[in-house]
PDB file of C-alpha atoms in Angstrom:
ATOM      1  CA  ILE A  15      38.093  50.871 -12.705  1.00  0.00           C
ATOM      2  CA  ASN A  16      38.115  49.455  -9.171  1.00  0.00           C
ATOM      3  CA  ASN A  17      37.662  52.906  -7.694  1.00  0.00           C
ATOM      4  CA  MET A  18      33.888  52.779  -8.023  1.00  0.00           C
ATOM      5  CA  THR A  19      33.058  53.860  -4.508  1.00  0.00           C
ATOM      6  CA  GLY A  20      33.522  57.543  -5.307  1.00  0.00           C
ATOM      7  CA  ILE A  21      31.239  57.277  -8.305  1.00  0.00           C
ATOM      8  CA  LEU A  22      28.363  55.092  -7.155  1.00  0.00           C
ATOM      9  CA  ASN A  23      26.731  55.121  -3.747  1.00  0.00           C
ATOM     10  CA  PRO A  24      25.535  51.544  -3.217  1.00  0.00           C
ATOM     11  CA  GLN A  25      23.150  52.405  -0.364  1.00  0.00           C
ATOM     12  CA  ALA A  26      21.440  55.149  -2.383  1.00  0.00           C
ATOM     13  CA  VAL A  27      21.202  52.919  -5.469  1.00  0.00           C
ATOM     14  CA  VAL A  28      19.752  50.018  -3.498  1.00  0.00           C
ATOM     15  CA  GLN A  29      17.161  52.303  -1.864  1.00  0.00           C
ATOM     16  CA  SER A  30      15.884  53.263  -5.317  1.00  0.00           C
ATOM     17  CA  LEU A  31      15.306  49.624  -6.382  1.00  0.00           C
ATOM     18  CA  PRO A  32      12.035  47.676  -6.007  1.00  0.00           C
ATOM     19  CA  ILE A  33      13.284  45.639  -3.041  1.00  0.00           C
ATOM     20  CA  ILE A  34      10.966  44.115  -0.447  1.00  0.00           C
ATOM     21  CA  GLU A  35      12.064  42.315   2.709  1.00  0.00           C
ATOM     22  CA  GLY A  36      12.096  38.559   2.254  1.00  0.00           C
ATOM     23  CA  MET A  37      13.350  38.742  -1.328  1.00  0.00           C
ATOM     24  CA  SER A  38      15.994  36.514  -2.776  1.00  0.00           C
ATOM     25  CA  ILE A  39      18.516  38.592  -4.776  1.00  0.00           C
ATOM     26  CA  ALA A  40      21.378  37.350  -6.955  1.00  0.00           C
ATOM     27  CA  ASP A  41      24.283  39.790  -7.325  1.00  0.00           C
ATOM     28  CA  PHE A  42      26.052  38.926 -10.585  1.00  0.00           C
ATOM     29  CA  GLY A  43      29.733  39.888 -10.560  1.00  0.00           C
ATOM     30  CA  ALA A  44      29.530  40.699  -6.853  1.00  0.00           C
ATOM     31  CA  GLY A  45      33.264  41.133  -6.379  1.00  0.00           C
ATOM     32  CA  SER A  46      34.080  41.926  -2.766  1.00  0.00           C
ATOM     33  CA  GLY A  47      30.506  42.971  -2.079  1.00  0.00           C
ATOM     34  CA  PHE A  48      30.142  46.569  -3.226  1.00  0.00           C
ATOM     35  CA  PHE A  49      26.399  46.012  -3.756  1.00  0.00           C
ATOM     36  CA  SER A  50      25.878  42.694  -1.914  1.00  0.00           C
ATOM     37  CA  LEU A  51      26.366  44.295   1.492  1.00  0.00           C
ATOM     38  CA  ALA A  52      24.012  47.196   0.729  1.00  0.00           C
ATOM     39  CA  LEU A  53      21.445  44.702  -0.595  1.00  0.00           C
ATOM     40  CA  ALA A  54      21.743  42.594   2.563  1.00  0.00           C
ATOM     41  CA  HIS A  55      21.215  45.650   4.792  1.00  0.00           C
ATOM     42  CA  SER A  56      18.168  46.701   2.738  1.00  0.00           C
ATOM     43  CA  LEU A  57      16.557  43.314   3.458  1.00  0.00           C
ATOM     44  CA  ASN A  58      16.897  43.845   7.231  1.00  0.00           C
ATOM     45  CA  ASN A  59      18.195  40.299   7.701  1.00  0.00           C
ATOM     46  CA  ASN A  60      14.988  38.989   6.142  1.00  0.00           C
ATOM     47  CA  GLY A  61      15.776  37.459   2.762  1.00  0.00           C
ATOM     48  CA  ARG A  62      18.763  36.190   0.876  1.00  0.00           C
ATOM     49  CA  VAL A  63      21.593  37.705  -1.146  1.00  0.00           C
ATOM     50  CA  ILE A  64      23.489  35.323  -3.394  1.00  0.00           C
ATOM     51  CA  ALA A  65      26.802  36.885  -4.360  1.00  0.00           C
ATOM     52  CA  LEU A  66      28.269  35.354  -7.513  1.00  0.00           C
ATOM     53  CA  ASP A  67      31.720  36.051  -8.887  1.00  0.00           C
ATOM     54  CA  ALA A  68      34.489  34.269 -10.768  1.00  0.00           C
ATOM     55  CA  SER A  69      37.027  35.375  -8.153  1.00  0.00           C
ATOM     56  CA  GLU A  70      37.180  33.266  -5.018  1.00  0.00           C
ATOM     57  CA  LYS A  71      39.492  35.858  -3.397  1.00  0.00           C
ATOM     58  CA  ALA A  72      36.910  38.597  -3.863  1.00  0.00           C
ATOM     59  CA  LEU A  73      34.180  36.401  -2.382  1.00  0.00           C
ATOM     60  CA  ASP A  74      36.407  35.569   0.610  1.00  0.00           C
ATOM     61  CA  ALA A  75      36.785  39.302   1.225  1.00  0.00           C
ATOM     62  CA  LEU A  76      32.999  39.674   0.939  1.00  0.00           C
ATOM     63  CA  ASN A  77      32.422  36.914   3.506  1.00  0.00           C
ATOM     64  CA  ALA A  78      34.796  38.635   5.947  1.00  0.00           C
ATOM     65  CA  ARG A  79      33.024  41.994   5.490  1.00  0.00           C
ATOM     66  CA  ALA A  80      29.591  40.353   5.828  1.00  0.00           C
ATOM     67  CA  LYS A  81      30.613  38.975   9.249  1.00  0.00           C
ATOM     68  CA  LEU A  82      31.846  42.409  10.366  1.00  0.00           C
ATOM     69  CA  GLU A  83      28.627  44.042   9.184  1.00  0.00           C
ATOM     70  CA  LYS A  84      26.500  41.298  10.773  1.00  0.00           C
ATOM     71  CA  VAL A  85      24.772  40.208   7.564  1.00  0.00           C
ATOM     72  CA  SER A  86      26.634  36.934   7.015  1.00  0.00           C
ATOM     73  CA  THR A  87      23.518  34.894   7.820  1.00  0.00           C
ATOM     74  CA  ILE A  88      21.744  36.081   4.666  1.00  0.00           C
ATOM     75  CA  ILE A  89      24.677  36.335   2.242  1.00  0.00           C
ATOM     76  CA  GLU A  90      25.674  33.227   0.352  1.00  0.00           C
ATOM     77  CA  THR A  91      28.682  33.275  -1.983  1.00  0.00           C
ATOM     78  CA  ILE A  92      29.096  31.152  -5.106  1.00  0.00           C
ATOM     79  CA  THR A  93      32.169  30.997  -7.308  1.00  0.00           C
ATOM     80  CA  ALA A  94      30.577  31.080 -10.736  1.00  0.00           C
ATOM     81  CA  ASN A  95      31.240  31.502 -14.443  1.00  0.00           C
ATOM     82  CA  LEU A  96      28.117  33.362 -15.502  1.00  0.00           C
ATOM     83  CA  GLU A  97      28.962  33.049 -19.199  1.00  0.00           C
ATOM     84  CA  LYS A  98      28.377  29.288 -19.067  1.00  0.00           C
ATOM     85  CA  PRO A  99      24.902  27.747 -19.272  1.00  0.00           C
ATOM     86  CA  ARG A 100      23.656  27.193 -15.691  1.00  0.00           C
ATOM     87  CA  GLY A 101      26.869  28.922 -14.582  1.00  0.00           C
ATOM     88  CA  SER A 102      25.231  30.415 -11.492  1.00  0.00           C
ATOM     89  CA  LYS A 103      24.478  26.893 -10.196  1.00  0.00           C
ATOM     90  CA  LEU A 104      21.070  28.241  -9.049  1.00  0.00           C
ATOM     91  CA  ASN A 105      17.707  26.639  -9.770  1.00  0.00           C
ATOM     92  CA  ASN A 106      15.336  27.860 -12.473  1.00  0.00           C
ATOM     93  CA  GLY A 107      12.968  30.536 -11.202  1.00  0.00           C
ATOM     94  CA  SER A 108      14.604  30.723  -7.786  1.00  0.00           C
ATOM     95  CA  VAL A 109      15.306  34.454  -7.281  1.00  0.00           C
ATOM     96  CA  ASP A 110      13.223  37.645  -7.136  1.00  0.00           C
ATOM     97  CA  MET A 111      15.901  39.930  -8.516  1.00  0.00           C
ATOM     98  CA  VAL A 112      19.170  39.748 -10.407  1.00  0.00           C
ATOM     99  CA  LEU A 113      21.505  42.705 -10.073  1.00  0.00           C
ATOM    100  CA  ALA A 114      24.115  42.793 -12.826  1.00  0.00           C
ATOM    101  CA  SER A 115      26.356  45.712 -11.965  1.00  0.00           C
ATOM    102  CA  ASN A 116      29.534  46.614 -13.825  1.00  0.00           C
ATOM    103  CA  ILE A 117      29.736  43.216 -15.462  1.00  0.00           C
ATOM    104  CA  LEU A 118      28.380  43.578 -19.006  1.00  0.00           C
ATOM    105  CA  PHE A 119      31.071  46.020 -20.156  1.00  0.00           C
ATOM    106  CA  GLU A 120      33.722  43.424 -19.302  1.00  0.00           C
ATOM    107  CA  THR A 121      32.496  40.697 -21.646  1.00  0.00           C
ATOM    108  CA  LYS A 122      31.725  40.085 -25.294  1.00  0.00           C
ATOM    109  CA  ASN A 123      29.272  37.396 -24.253  1.00  0.00           C
ATOM    110  CA  LYS A 124      26.617  39.652 -22.704  1.00  0.00           C
ATOM    111  CA  GLU A 125      23.759  37.497 -23.945  1.00  0.00           C
ATOM    112  CA  ALA A 126      24.922  34.424 -22.004  1.00  0.00           C
ATOM    113  CA  ILE A 127      24.927  36.386 -18.725  1.00  0.00           C
ATOM    114  CA  LEU A 128      21.476  37.821 -19.441  1.00  0.00           C
ATOM    115  CA  LYS A 129      20.066  34.406 -20.381  1.00  0.00           C
ATOM    116  CA  GLU A 130      21.385  32.991 -17.113  1.00  0.00           C
ATOM    117  CA  ALA A 131      19.677  35.867 -15.266  1.00  0.00           C
ATOM    118  CA  LYS A 132      16.423  35.093 -17.044  1.00  0.00           C
ATOM    119  CA  ARG A 133      16.668  31.383 -16.238  1.00  0.00           C
ATOM    120  CA  ILE A 134      17.004  31.884 -12.479  1.00  0.00           C
ATOM    121  CA  LEU A 135      14.457  34.714 -12.163  1.00  0.00           C
ATOM    122  CA  LYS A 136      10.923  34.037 -10.976  1.00  0.00           C
ATOM    123  CA  ASP A 137       8.204  35.061 -13.441  1.00  0.00           C
ATOM    124  CA  THR A 138       7.574  38.142 -11.307  1.00  0.00           C
ATOM    125  CA  GLY A 139      11.309  38.860 -11.027  1.00  0.00           C
ATOM    126  CA  TYR A 140      13.323  41.986 -11.741  1.00  0.00           C
ATOM    127  CA  LEU A 141      16.547  42.327 -13.683  1.00  0.00           C
ATOM    128  CA  VAL A 142      18.566  45.403 -12.736  1.00  0.00           C
ATOM    129  CA  ILE A 143      21.497  46.413 -14.898  1.00  0.00           C
ATOM    130  CA  ILE A 144      23.988  49.001 -13.732  1.00  0.00           C
ATOM    131  CA  ASP A 145      26.808  49.708 -16.109  1.00  0.00           C
ATOM    132  CA  TRP A 146      29.277  52.310 -17.295  1.00  0.00           C
ATOM    133  CA  LYS A 147      28.164  54.944 -19.777  1.00  0.00           C
ATOM    134  CA  PRO A 148      30.629  54.183 -22.621  1.00  0.00           C
ATOM    135  CA  ASP A 149      31.938  57.755 -22.831  1.00  0.00           C
ATOM    136  CA  LYS A 150      32.656  57.781 -19.068  1.00  0.00           C
ATOM    137  CA  LEU A 151      34.669  54.575 -18.882  1.00  0.00           C
ATOM    138  CA  PRO A 152      38.173  55.579 -17.709  1.00  0.00           C
ATOM    139  CA  GLN A 153      39.784  53.347 -20.280  1.00  0.00           C
ATOM    140  CA  SER A 154      38.002  51.065 -22.706  1.00  0.00           C
ATOM    141  CA  ASP A 155      40.792  48.986 -24.255  1.00  0.00           C
ATOM    142  CA  LEU A 156      39.845  45.311 -24.166  1.00  0.00           C
ATOM    143  CA  LEU A 157      36.426  46.212 -22.822  1.00  0.00           C
ATOM    144  CA  TYR A 158      32.997  46.050 -24.450  1.00  0.00           C
ATOM    145  CA  PRO A 159      30.862  48.893 -23.128  1.00  0.00           C
ATOM    146  CA  LEU A 160      27.294  49.361 -24.308  1.00  0.00           C
ATOM    147  CA  SER A 161      25.060  52.405 -24.048  1.00  0.00           C
ATOM    148  CA  SER A 162      21.826  52.310 -22.071  1.00  0.00           C
ATOM    149  CA  GLU A 163      19.921  52.209 -25.391  1.00  0.00           C
ATOM    150  CA  GLU A 164      21.973  49.228 -26.611  1.00  0.00           C
ATOM    151  CA  ALA A 165      21.464  47.505 -23.264  1.00  0.00           C
ATOM    152  CA  LYS A 166      17.697  48.111 -23.422  1.00  0.00           C
ATOM    153  CA  ASP A 167      17.507  46.676 -26.952  1.00  0.00           C
ATOM    154  CA  LEU A 168      19.574  43.614 -26.058  1.00  0.00           C
ATOM    155  CA  VAL A 169      17.608  42.825 -22.904  1.00  0.00           C
ATOM    156  CA  LYS A 170      14.237  43.379 -24.602  1.00  0.00           C
ATOM    157  CA  SER A 171      15.325  41.058 -27.434  1.00  0.00           C
ATOM    158  CA  LEU A 172      15.633  38.296 -24.809  1.00  0.00           C
ATOM    159  CA  GLY A 173      12.006  38.743 -23.763  1.00  0.00           C
ATOM    160  CA  PHE A 174      12.298  41.144 -20.834  1.00  0.00           C
ATOM    161  CA  THR A 175      10.058  44.202 -20.421  1.00  0.00           C
ATOM    162  CA  PHE A 176      11.726  47.556 -19.785  1.00  0.00           C
ATOM    163  CA  LYS A 177      10.309  49.191 -16.652  1.00  0.00           C
ATOM    164  CA  GLU A 178      12.368  52.257 -15.814  1.00  0.00           C
ATOM    165  CA  GLU A 179      15.719  53.976 -15.856  1.00  0.00           C
ATOM    166  CA  ILE A 180      16.932  55.231 -12.484  1.00  0.00           C
ATOM    167  CA  PHE A 181      19.527  57.976 -12.232  1.00  0.00           C
ATOM    168  CA  VAL A 182      22.449  56.651 -10.165  1.00  0.00           C
ATOM    169  CA  SER A 183      25.438  58.763 -11.243  1.00  0.00           C
ATOM    170  CA  ASP A 184      26.923  60.739 -14.118  1.00  0.00           C
ATOM    171  CA  THR A 185      29.130  57.791 -15.022  1.00  0.00           C
ATOM    172  CA  HIS A 186      26.675  54.877 -14.846  1.00  0.00           C
ATOM    173  CA  TYR A 187      23.134  54.059 -15.910  1.00  0.00           C
ATOM    174  CA  CYS A 188      20.672  51.824 -14.072  1.00  0.00           C
ATOM    175  CA  LEU A 189      17.942  49.977 -15.977  1.00  0.00           C
ATOM    176  CA  VAL A 190      15.143  47.962 -14.390  1.00  0.00           C
ATOM    177  CA  PHE A 191      13.367  45.203 -16.331  1.00  0.00           C
ATOM    178  CA  THR A 192      10.722  42.643 -15.496  1.00  0.00           C
ATOM    179  CA  LYS A 193      10.796  39.065 -16.786  1.00  0.00           C
TER     180      LYS A 193
END
């Protein structure tokens, strides 16, 4: 599962998202920065990327890469349990976009993560979900994949508005919602 670089091109994905310089973007399940770094570059050092992950080791690796790529000034890392209420430790309505990539298929408690995203998003904010197409997941034991239709239904049930689906790869879908 960790070999996602061959499947998804983070730069291309980020270019297709409604990102404007100066934005504040939370990357849920950032890991070692697969998307965080591309997001930071897309902001041209004008804005903020908050990389959240349960793994401190992964975030340490992200911080090291951010320094090498000269985007460490706009990337902030937070060790977080996004399945807990207020787990991101961010303020209500404090970010313009939440990117939740390859995180929902790993948890039963998808709703908690999505509610946390909603809490921290500004009223004009975007929620972007990138996840595995269930039939493309290399191995789905102990995992909880959901189809793009299931994801749309779940997110809409929490009060979001579906905006568009962006093609990102044969293995993943990308859904954009507004709050």
